Coordinates of C-alpha atoms in Angstrom, one line a residue:
M23 CA 39.8 39.3 -5.1
S24 CA 41.8 36.4 -3.8
V25 CA 41.1 33.0 -5.5
S26 CA 40.9 30.0 -3.1
R27 CA 42.8 27.8 -5.5
S28 CA 46.5 27.1 -5.9
L29 CA 48.4 29.4 -8.2
W30 CA 49.8 26.4 -10.0
L31 CA 46.3 25.0 -10.8
Q32 CA 44.8 28.2 -12.2
N33 CA 45.0 26.8 -15.7
P34 CA 43.0 23.5 -16.4
P35 CA 44.9 20.5 -17.8
Q36 CA 45.3 20.4 -21.6
V37 CA 45.0 16.6 -21.5
Y38 CA 42.6 14.4 -19.4
Y39 CA 43.3 10.7 -19.1
P40 CA 40.5 8.1 -19.1
P41 CA 39.5 6.1 -16.0
L42 CA 40.4 2.4 -16.0
Q43 CA 37.5 0.0 -16.6
G44 CA 38.0 -3.6 -15.5
D45 CA 41.2 -5.5 -15.1
L46 CA 44.7 -4.8 -16.4
T47 CA 48.1 -6.6 -16.3
T48 CA 51.4 -4.7 -16.3
D49 CA 55.0 -5.1 -15.2
V50 CA 54.9 -2.0 -12.9
C51 CA 51.9 -0.1 -11.6
V52 CA 52.4 3.3 -10.0
I53 CA 49.7 4.5 -7.6
G54 CA 49.7 8.3 -7.6
G55 CA 50.0 10.9 -10.4
G56 CA 52.0 13.5 -8.5
I57 CA 55.6 14.5 -9.0
T58 CA 56.9 11.3 -7.3
G59 CA 54.8 8.9 -9.2
L60 CA 55.3 10.4 -12.6
T61 CA 59.1 10.9 -12.1
A62 CA 59.4 7.2 -11.2
A63 CA 57.2 6.2 -14.1
V64 CA 59.4 8.2 -16.6
L65 CA 62.6 6.8 -15.2
L66 CA 61.4 3.3 -15.4
R67 CA 60.0 3.7 -19.0
E68 CA 63.4 5.2 -20.0
A69 CA 64.9 2.0 -18.7
G70 CA 62.5 0.0 -20.9
V71 CA 60.1 -1.2 -18.2
E72 CA 56.4 -1.6 -18.9
V73 CA 54.6 0.9 -16.6
T74 CA 51.0 1.9 -15.9
L75 CA 50.1 4.8 -13.6
I76 CA 46.7 5.3 -11.9
E77 CA 45.6 8.5 -10.2
A78 CA 42.5 9.0 -8.0
R79 CA 41.8 12.5 -9.4
E80 CA 43.8 14.4 -12.0
V81 CA 47.6 14.5 -12.5
A82 CA 49.3 16.9 -10.1
S83 CA 46.0 17.8 -8.4
G84 CA 47.2 16.7 -4.9
T85 CA 50.2 17.8 -2.8
T86 CA 52.3 18.5 -6.0
G87 CA 49.8 21.2 -7.0
H88 CA 49.8 22.9 -3.6
T89 CA 53.5 23.2 -2.7
T90 CA 55.7 26.3 -2.7
A91 CA 58.0 24.3 -5.1
K92 CA 61.4 25.1 -3.8
I93 CA 64.0 22.8 -5.2
T94 CA 66.6 22.8 -2.5
S95 CA 68.8 20.6 -0.3
Q96 CA 68.2 23.1 2.6
H97 CA 65.6 21.3 4.6
D98 CA 65.3 23.3 7.7
L99 CA 68.1 22.8 10.2
I100 CA 68.4 19.1 9.6
Y101 CA 72.0 18.2 8.9
H102 CA 73.5 18.7 12.4
T103 CA 70.7 16.4 13.7
L104 CA 71.3 13.8 11.0
I105 CA 75.0 13.6 11.8
N106 CA 74.3 13.1 15.5
R107 CA 71.5 10.6 15.0
F108 CA 72.8 8.5 12.1
G109 CA 76.5 9.3 11.8
H110 CA 78.4 11.1 9.1
E111 CA 78.0 8.4 6.4
M112 CA 74.3 8.2 6.6
A113 CA 73.8 11.9 6.8
A114 CA 76.0 12.3 3.7
Q115 CA 73.7 10.0 1.9
Y116 CA 70.7 12.3 2.5
A117 CA 72.7 15.4 1.6
D118 CA 74.1 13.8 -1.6
A119 CA 70.6 12.6 -2.6
Q120 CA 69.2 16.2 -2.3
Q121 CA 72.0 17.9 -4.2
T122 CA 71.9 15.2 -6.9
A123 CA 68.1 15.6 -7.2
I124 CA 68.5 19.3 -8.0
E125 CA 70.7 18.6 -10.9
E126 CA 68.6 15.6 -12.1
I127 CA 65.5 17.8 -12.2
A128 CA 67.5 20.5 -14.1
A129 CA 68.7 17.8 -16.5
M130 CA 65.2 16.5 -17.0
I131 CA 64.0 19.9 -17.8
Q132 CA 66.8 20.6 -20.3
R133 CA 66.6 17.1 -21.9
H134 CA 62.8 17.4 -22.6
N135 CA 62.7 21.2 -23.0
I136 CA 60.1 21.5 -20.2
D137 CA 58.5 25.0 -19.9
C138 CA 58.0 25.3 -16.1
A139 CA 59.5 28.6 -15.0
F140 CA 62.6 26.9 -13.7
E141 CA 65.2 29.3 -12.4
R142 CA 68.2 29.1 -10.2
Q143 CA 67.9 30.8 -6.8
N144 CA 69.8 30.8 -3.6
A145 CA 68.0 29.4 -0.6
Y146 CA 68.3 31.2 2.8
Q147 CA 67.3 30.1 6.2
F148 CA 67.3 33.2 8.5
T149 CA 66.7 34.3 12.0
E150 CA 65.7 37.7 13.4
D151 CA 66.6 36.6 16.9
P152 CA 70.3 36.7 17.8
K153 CA 69.7 33.8 20.2
N154 CA 69.3 31.5 17.2
N155 CA 72.7 32.4 15.7
R156 CA 74.3 29.5 17.3
A157 CA 71.9 27.0 15.7
L158 CA 72.6 28.5 12.3
A159 CA 76.4 28.4 12.9
R160 CA 76.1 24.7 14.0
E161 CA 74.1 23.8 10.9
H162 CA 76.6 25.6 8.7
Q163 CA 79.4 23.5 10.0
A164 CA 77.4 20.3 9.5
A165 CA 76.6 21.4 5.9
L166 CA 80.2 22.0 5.1
R167 CA 81.2 18.6 6.5
L168 CA 78.6 17.1 4.1
N169 CA 79.9 19.1 1.1
L170 CA 76.8 21.2 0.8
P171 CA 77.1 24.6 -0.9
A172 CA 76.5 26.6 2.3
Q173 CA 77.7 29.9 3.6
L174 CA 76.9 31.8 6.8
L175 CA 75.9 35.5 6.3
D176 CA 75.9 38.1 9.0
K177 CA 73.8 41.3 9.3
T178 CA 76.2 43.4 7.4
H179 CA 75.8 41.3 4.3
L180 CA 72.1 40.9 4.8
D181 CA 71.3 44.6 5.1
N182 CA 72.3 45.0 1.4
L183 CA 69.7 42.5 0.1
N184 CA 66.6 44.8 0.2
L185 CA 64.6 42.5 2.4
P186 CA 61.3 43.3 4.0
F187 CA 62.3 41.5 7.2
R188 CA 65.4 42.1 9.3
P189 CA 67.5 39.0 9.7
V190 CA 70.6 39.1 11.9
H191 CA 72.0 35.9 10.4
A192 CA 71.2 33.6 7.5
L193 CA 72.5 30.3 6.2
C194 CA 72.7 30.5 2.4
Y195 CA 72.7 27.4 0.1
N196 CA 74.0 28.6 -3.3
D197 CA 72.6 27.6 -6.7
Q198 CA 69.3 26.0 -5.6
A199 CA 66.2 26.4 -7.8
Q200 CA 62.4 26.9 -8.0
F201 CA 59.8 26.2 -10.6
D202 CA 56.1 25.7 -11.5
P203 CA 55.5 22.1 -10.2
V204 CA 52.2 21.5 -12.1
A205 CA 53.6 22.6 -15.4
Y206 CA 56.6 20.3 -14.8
T207 CA 54.5 17.3 -13.7
R208 CA 51.9 17.6 -16.4
T209 CA 54.7 17.6 -18.9
L210 CA 56.2 14.5 -17.3
A211 CA 52.8 12.9 -17.9
R212 CA 53.0 13.7 -21.6
I213 CA 56.6 12.4 -21.8
F214 CA 55.6 9.2 -20.0
C215 CA 52.8 8.6 -22.5
D216 CA 55.1 9.4 -25.5
L217 CA 57.5 6.8 -24.1
G218 CA 54.6 4.2 -24.2
G219 CA 53.3 4.5 -20.7
Q220 CA 49.6 4.4 -19.8
I221 CA 47.8 6.8 -17.4
Y222 CA 44.4 6.3 -15.9
E223 CA 42.8 9.2 -14.0
Q224 CA 39.7 9.0 -11.7
T225 CA 41.0 5.6 -10.8
R226 CA 41.3 5.2 -7.0
A227 CA 43.2 2.3 -5.6
Q228 CA 41.2 0.7 -2.8
D229 CA 43.5 -2.0 -1.6
I230 CA 46.9 -3.5 -2.3
L231 CA 47.9 -7.1 -2.2
A232 CA 51.2 -8.8 -3.3
G233 CA 51.1 -8.4 -7.1
E234 CA 47.6 -7.0 -7.1
I235 CA 45.7 -3.7 -6.8
V236 CA 41.9 -3.5 -6.2
H237 CA 40.2 -0.5 -7.8
G238 CA 36.7 0.6 -8.4
T239 CA 35.8 -1.6 -11.4
G240 CA 38.4 -4.3 -11.3
R241 CA 42.0 -5.3 -10.5
I242 CA 45.4 -4.5 -11.7
F243 CA 48.0 -7.3 -11.7
A244 CA 51.6 -6.2 -11.5
T245 CA 55.0 -7.7 -10.7
H246 CA 55.9 -4.4 -9.0
I247 CA 53.6 -1.8 -7.3
I248 CA 54.8 1.7 -6.3
V249 CA 52.7 3.4 -3.7
A250 CA 53.3 7.1 -4.4
S251 CA 49.9 8.2 -3.2
H252 CA 51.3 10.7 -0.7
F253 CA 50.0 8.7 2.3
P254 CA 50.0 4.9 1.9
L255 CA 46.5 3.4 1.9
R256 CA 47.3 -0.1 3.2
N257 CA 47.5 -0.1 7.0
V258 CA 48.8 -3.6 7.7
P259 CA 51.5 -4.6 7.0
G260 CA 53.6 -1.5 7.0
W261 CA 51.8 0.5 9.7
Y262 CA 52.6 3.8 7.9
F263 CA 49.6 5.5 9.3
A264 CA 51.2 5.1 12.8
R265 CA 54.7 6.0 11.7
Q266 CA 54.1 9.5 10.5
Y267 CA 51.7 12.3 11.2
A268 CA 50.0 14.7 8.8
H269 CA 50.9 18.4 8.9
R270 CA 49.3 21.3 7.0
S271 CA 50.6 24.7 6.0
Y272 CA 49.0 27.7 4.1
I273 CA 50.2 30.0 1.3
I274 CA 49.0 33.3 -0.1
A275 CA 50.2 35.0 -3.3
V276 CA 50.3 38.8 -3.3
H277 CA 50.9 41.4 -6.0
G278 CA 52.5 44.7 -5.3
A279 CA 55.3 43.6 -3.0
E280 CA 58.9 45.0 -3.6
P281 CA 61.1 42.3 -5.2
F282 CA 64.0 40.7 -3.5
A283 CA 66.3 37.8 -4.5
G284 CA 66.3 34.3 -3.2
M285 CA 64.0 31.8 -1.4
W286 CA 63.7 32.5 2.3
L287 CA 62.6 30.4 5.3
S288 CA 62.5 31.6 9.0
T289 CA 64.0 29.4 11.7
H290 CA 61.3 30.5 14.1
K291 CA 58.7 27.9 15.1
H292 CA 55.9 30.1 13.7
G293 CA 58.0 31.7 11.0
H294 CA 57.3 32.1 7.4
S295 CA 58.5 31.1 3.9
F296 CA 59.0 33.5 1.1
R297 CA 59.6 33.0 -2.7
W298 CA 58.8 34.8 -5.9
H299 CA 56.9 33.6 -9.0
N300 CA 56.9 36.1 -11.8
N301 CA 55.7 39.3 -10.1
L302 CA 54.0 37.5 -7.2
L303 CA 55.3 37.0 -3.7
L304 CA 54.4 33.6 -2.2
V305 CA 54.2 33.7 1.6
G306 CA 53.8 30.4 3.5
G307 CA 53.3 29.4 7.1
A308 CA 50.6 29.0 9.8
D309 CA 51.5 25.4 10.1
H310 CA 49.6 22.9 12.3
K311 CA 48.9 19.2 12.6
T312 CA 45.9 18.2 10.5
G313 CA 42.7 18.4 12.4
R314 CA 43.8 21.2 14.7
Q315 CA 42.5 24.7 14.4
S316 CA 44.0 27.9 15.6
R317 CA 42.0 30.6 17.4
K318 CA 42.5 32.8 14.4
P319 CA 42.0 31.7 10.8
H320 CA 45.2 30.4 9.3
Y321 CA 45.1 32.6 6.2
D322 CA 44.5 35.6 8.4
L323 CA 47.8 34.9 10.2
L324 CA 49.6 35.1 6.9
R325 CA 47.7 38.2 5.9
D326 CA 48.8 39.9 9.1
T327 CA 52.4 39.2 8.2
V328 CA 52.0 40.6 4.7
R329 CA 50.1 43.6 5.8
N330 CA 52.8 44.6 8.2
I331 CA 55.6 44.5 5.6
Y332 CA 53.6 45.4 2.4
P333 CA 50.5 47.3 3.5
N334 CA 49.6 48.2 -0.1
S335 CA 49.9 44.7 -1.6
L336 CA 47.0 42.8 -3.1
E337 CA 46.2 39.1 -2.4
V338 CA 45.4 37.3 -5.6
A339 CA 45.4 33.6 -4.5
R340 CA 45.5 31.4 -1.5
W341 CA 45.8 27.6 -0.9
S342 CA 47.0 25.0 1.6
A343 CA 49.2 22.0 1.5
Q344 CA 49.6 18.8 3.5
D345 CA 52.4 16.4 4.0
G346 CA 53.4 13.5 6.2
I347 CA 56.2 13.9 8.7
T348 CA 58.0 10.9 10.1
G349 CA 59.4 10.8 13.6
D350 CA 63.0 11.4 12.4
S351 CA 61.9 13.7 9.5
I352 CA 63.4 11.4 6.8
P353 CA 61.1 9.9 4.2
Y354 CA 60.3 6.2 3.9
V355 CA 61.4 5.0 0.5
G356 CA 61.9 1.3 -0.3
S357 CA 60.2 -2.0 0.3
Y358 CA 56.7 -1.5 1.7
S359 CA 57.0 -4.6 3.9
S360 CA 58.6 -8.0 3.7
L361 CA 55.1 -9.4 3.8
L362 CA 54.2 -7.6 0.6
P363 CA 57.0 -8.6 -1.9
G364 CA 57.2 -6.4 -5.0
V365 CA 55.4 -3.5 -3.3
W366 CA 57.4 -0.3 -2.9
V367 CA 56.6 3.0 -1.1
A368 CA 57.6 6.6 -1.0
T369 CA 56.1 8.8 1.7
G370 CA 56.8 11.2 4.6
F371 CA 58.6 13.9 2.6
A372 CA 58.1 16.5 5.5
K373 CA 57.3 19.3 3.0
W374 CA 60.5 18.9 1.1
G375 CA 59.0 16.9 -1.8
M376 CA 60.6 18.5 -4.8
T377 CA 64.1 17.1 -4.3
N378 CA 62.8 14.1 -2.3
S379 CA 60.5 13.1 -5.2
M380 CA 63.5 12.8 -7.5
A381 CA 65.7 11.0 -4.9
A382 CA 62.8 8.6 -4.1
S383 CA 62.2 7.9 -7.8
I384 CA 65.8 7.1 -8.4
I385 CA 65.9 4.7 -5.4
L386 CA 62.7 3.0 -6.6
R387 CA 63.9 2.6 -10.1
D388 CA 67.2 1.1 -9.0
S389 CA 65.4 -1.2 -6.6
I390 CA 63.1 -2.6 -9.3
L391 CA 66.0 -2.9 -11.7
E392 CA 67.9 -4.8 -8.9
Q393 CA 70.7 -2.2 -9.0
Q394 CA 72.5 -0.8 -5.9
N395 CA 71.6 2.7 -4.8
P396 CA 74.0 4.8 -2.7
W397 CA 71.1 6.4 -0.7
S398 CA 68.9 3.4 0.1
D399 CA 70.0 3.0 3.7
I400 CA 69.1 6.5 5.0
F401 CA 65.7 6.3 3.2
S402 CA 64.9 2.7 4.1
P403 CA 61.6 2.1 6.0
K404 CA 63.7 -0.4 8.0
R405 CA 66.4 2.0 9.0
P406 CA 67.7 1.7 12.6
T407 CA 65.7 4.6 14.1
T408 CA 62.4 3.6 12.5
M409 CA 60.9 2.1 15.6
N410 CA 61.9 5.1 17.8
A411 CA 60.6 7.4 15.1
A412 CA 57.3 5.5 15.1
W413 CA 56.8 6.1 18.8
V414 CA 57.4 9.9 18.2
A415 CA 54.9 10.0 15.3
L416 CA 52.4 7.9 17.2
G417 CA 52.7 10.2 20.2
R418 CA 51.9 13.2 18.0
V419 CA 48.9 11.5 16.6
A420 CA 47.5 10.5 20.0
T421 CA 48.0 14.0 21.4
T422 CA 46.0 15.5 18.5
A423 CA 43.3 12.9 18.6
T424 CA 42.3 13.3 22.2
N425 CA 41.1 16.8 21.6
Y426 CA 38.4 15.6 19.3
T427 CA 37.2 12.2 20.4
I428 CA 36.1 12.7 24.0
W429 CA 33.3 15.3 23.4
P430 CA 29.9 14.0 24.5
M431 CA 27.1 13.9 21.9
N432 CA 29.6 14.2 19.1
K433 CA 27.8 14.1 15.8
R434 CA 30.7 14.8 13.4
P435 CA 31.2 12.4 10.5
V436 CA 33.4 9.4 11.1
C437 CA 36.5 9.1 9.1
T438 CA 36.4 6.0 6.9
H439 CA 40.0 5.1 7.7
L440 CA 39.8 4.0 11.3
G441 CA 36.7 5.6 12.7
C442 CA 38.0 8.9 14.2
R443 CA 35.6 11.8 14.3
T444 CA 36.4 14.4 11.6
R445 CA 36.3 18.2 12.0
Y446 CA 35.1 20.7 9.5
Q447 CA 37.7 23.3 8.4
T448 CA 35.8 26.3 7.2
E449 CA 38.7 28.0 5.5
D450 CA 39.1 25.3 2.8
G451 CA 35.7 23.7 3.2
T452 CA 37.1 20.3 4.1
W453 CA 36.6 17.6 6.7
E454 CA 39.8 16.7 8.5
C455 CA 40.7 13.7 10.6
P456 CA 42.9 14.6 13.6
C457 CA 44.0 11.0 14.0
H458 CA 45.8 10.1 10.8
G459 CA 45.3 13.1 8.5
S460 CA 42.7 12.0 6.1
R461 CA 40.9 14.9 4.4
F462 CA 37.6 15.0 2.5
D463 CA 35.9 17.7 0.5
A464 CA 32.6 19.2 1.6
A465 CA 30.7 16.4 -0.1
G466 CA 32.8 13.8 1.7
V467 CA 35.1 12.6 -1.1
P468 CA 38.6 11.8 0.0
L469 CA 41.3 14.4 -0.8
D470 CA 44.2 13.1 1.3
G471 CA 44.7 9.5 2.5
P472 CA 45.0 7.1 4.1
A473 CA 41.1 7.0 3.8
V474 CA 39.9 5.8 0.4
K475 CA 36.2 5.7 0.9
N476 CA 33.7 8.6 1.1
L477 CA 32.2 9.9 4.3
D478 CA 28.7 8.7 5.1
P479 CA 26.3 11.2 3.3
A480 CA 23.8 10.8 6.2
S481 CA 26.4 12.1 8.6
L482 CA 27.0 15.2 6.5
S483 CA 23.3 15.9 6.4
L484 CA 23.2 15.6 10.2
E485 CA 26.0 18.1 10.5
Q486 CA 24.1 20.6 8.5
L487 CA 20.9 19.9 10.4
Y488 CA 22.5 20.5 13.8
G489 CA 24.9 23.2 12.7
L490 CA 27.9 21.4 14.0
T491 CA 30.3 22.9 11.5
E492 CA 30.8 25.9 13.7
E493 CA 34.4 26.6 14.7
R494 CA 35.2 25.6 18.3
P495 CA 38.3 26.3 20.4
L496 CA 40.5 23.4 21.4
L497 CA 39.8 21.9 24.8

C-alpha cells in the first residue's frame, strides 16, 4: 500500500536537537534547518564564524524532504529568457552559479564522505510535440552561449534509450546528478555540530528585527541573521509575500517499472518529471498554485500517467512539495532590506532548490565575510526587474485569492498571516491559504510560511461541525 510520506523521510532521524529555551547571543543565526540553511551554516563555520541554527520542526522536514532532488543546471527552458531579459552577462552569472553548485555539492560529499546515494546522471528536457522543437532548439543555442554542457537530441537518438514515453526532441545536459536530500542534509547537520555549531529544533522564529529574533521562549541576538525558512516570515520591510507566489507539485514512487537512464522533464505545461532512486521510479507533476484544487485528485492525475505506461507497477509512496516562484523565476538571495541591516534572505527557488541552495549559501557566506561574489547581481532582491516581477507575482496571488474570498457565509479558518480564508486539501490533510501560500496541518499548526501562528482551534471545530471540508469546484 502506498505510504503518504516522502520517500526521503521514511527513516526517522538518528539525532534530535533540543529546543531553545530563553535568550541566546551569537554572531550569525540561521533560521531554517533545510538544505539552504545548513549549507550556509557549514560554509560559515568552515570560515571560522560563530553560527547558531534554529528550525521550527526537525532538520530537513520541510521542502528539502519533499523534493525530487535533481542536482542540475537545467531549470526548465530558462536561459533563452534570461539572456533576453537581463543580457548575456547576468544570464551567465545564473548559469555559472548552477554549474558551480553541482561541483560544490559533489565536493562536499566527497570531502565529508556523505552517504546519500549521490550519482551522476544526464538531465533531459523533452517534448512529444514537434511544435515544441523550436523552443528546445532556441534553448540549446542559449545554453551553448552560456557554456552549459547541452546537446540537442533528435528522435533517432532518443528511440534507442528504452523510454516509456516517445519524445521527438530532447535537450540533454550532461554530467548532472541526483541524490537523497534528507540523508545529505542530516549529515550536514552533524558536520555543522562537529565544527562547533549549535542547532535548536522545535524553535520557531516569530519575528525578525535588526540584530534580533523573537522566538517562543525568548530572543536571539545576532550580528547577522539568515532567513532560510523557505518563505520569509517578516512582511515589512521586504514585501516578499507579495513578490512571489506559492506553487505545489506532487510525486509518487512506484515499483515494477522498467529502468531507463537519466532524469527527465517534459516541456508540456501539464507534463511530468521522472527520475530513479534505487529500483523506484519517481514521477512528479500535477502542479498548481497553492490553494487551488483540480477537479480530479492530484495524485490520481499522476497515477493515470503511470498506469498508462506501466500498468503492472505498484505505488509505494506519495508526497507533495511546495516552493515560492518569483515573477522572473530567479531566487531572491542577498540583503533582506536596507531597513534591516545585517539580515539576509534566500527564497523563491522555483522548485530548483538543490543547486540554488548551494549557490545561495555561497553568496550569503561571501556577503557576511564582506567578500565579492560573482553571482550576487542576478540573485539580488534589488535587481533591475524586481519591481516588474513583483507585479507579476502579485497578479498571480490576486487571481488565486478571488476564488476563495467572495463566497457568502464562508466559515473556513482564517490564515494567521493576513487573514485570508484557508481551504482544506483532503489529499494531504492540510489547510492551504490561496493568498500567500501558508499551509497548516489538520490541527492548524503551520507547515509552510509566511504564517507563523496556529489556526484558531475554534474555527477548526466549526469546520467539522458544518462539514465544510468537502471538496468544491472552483467558481
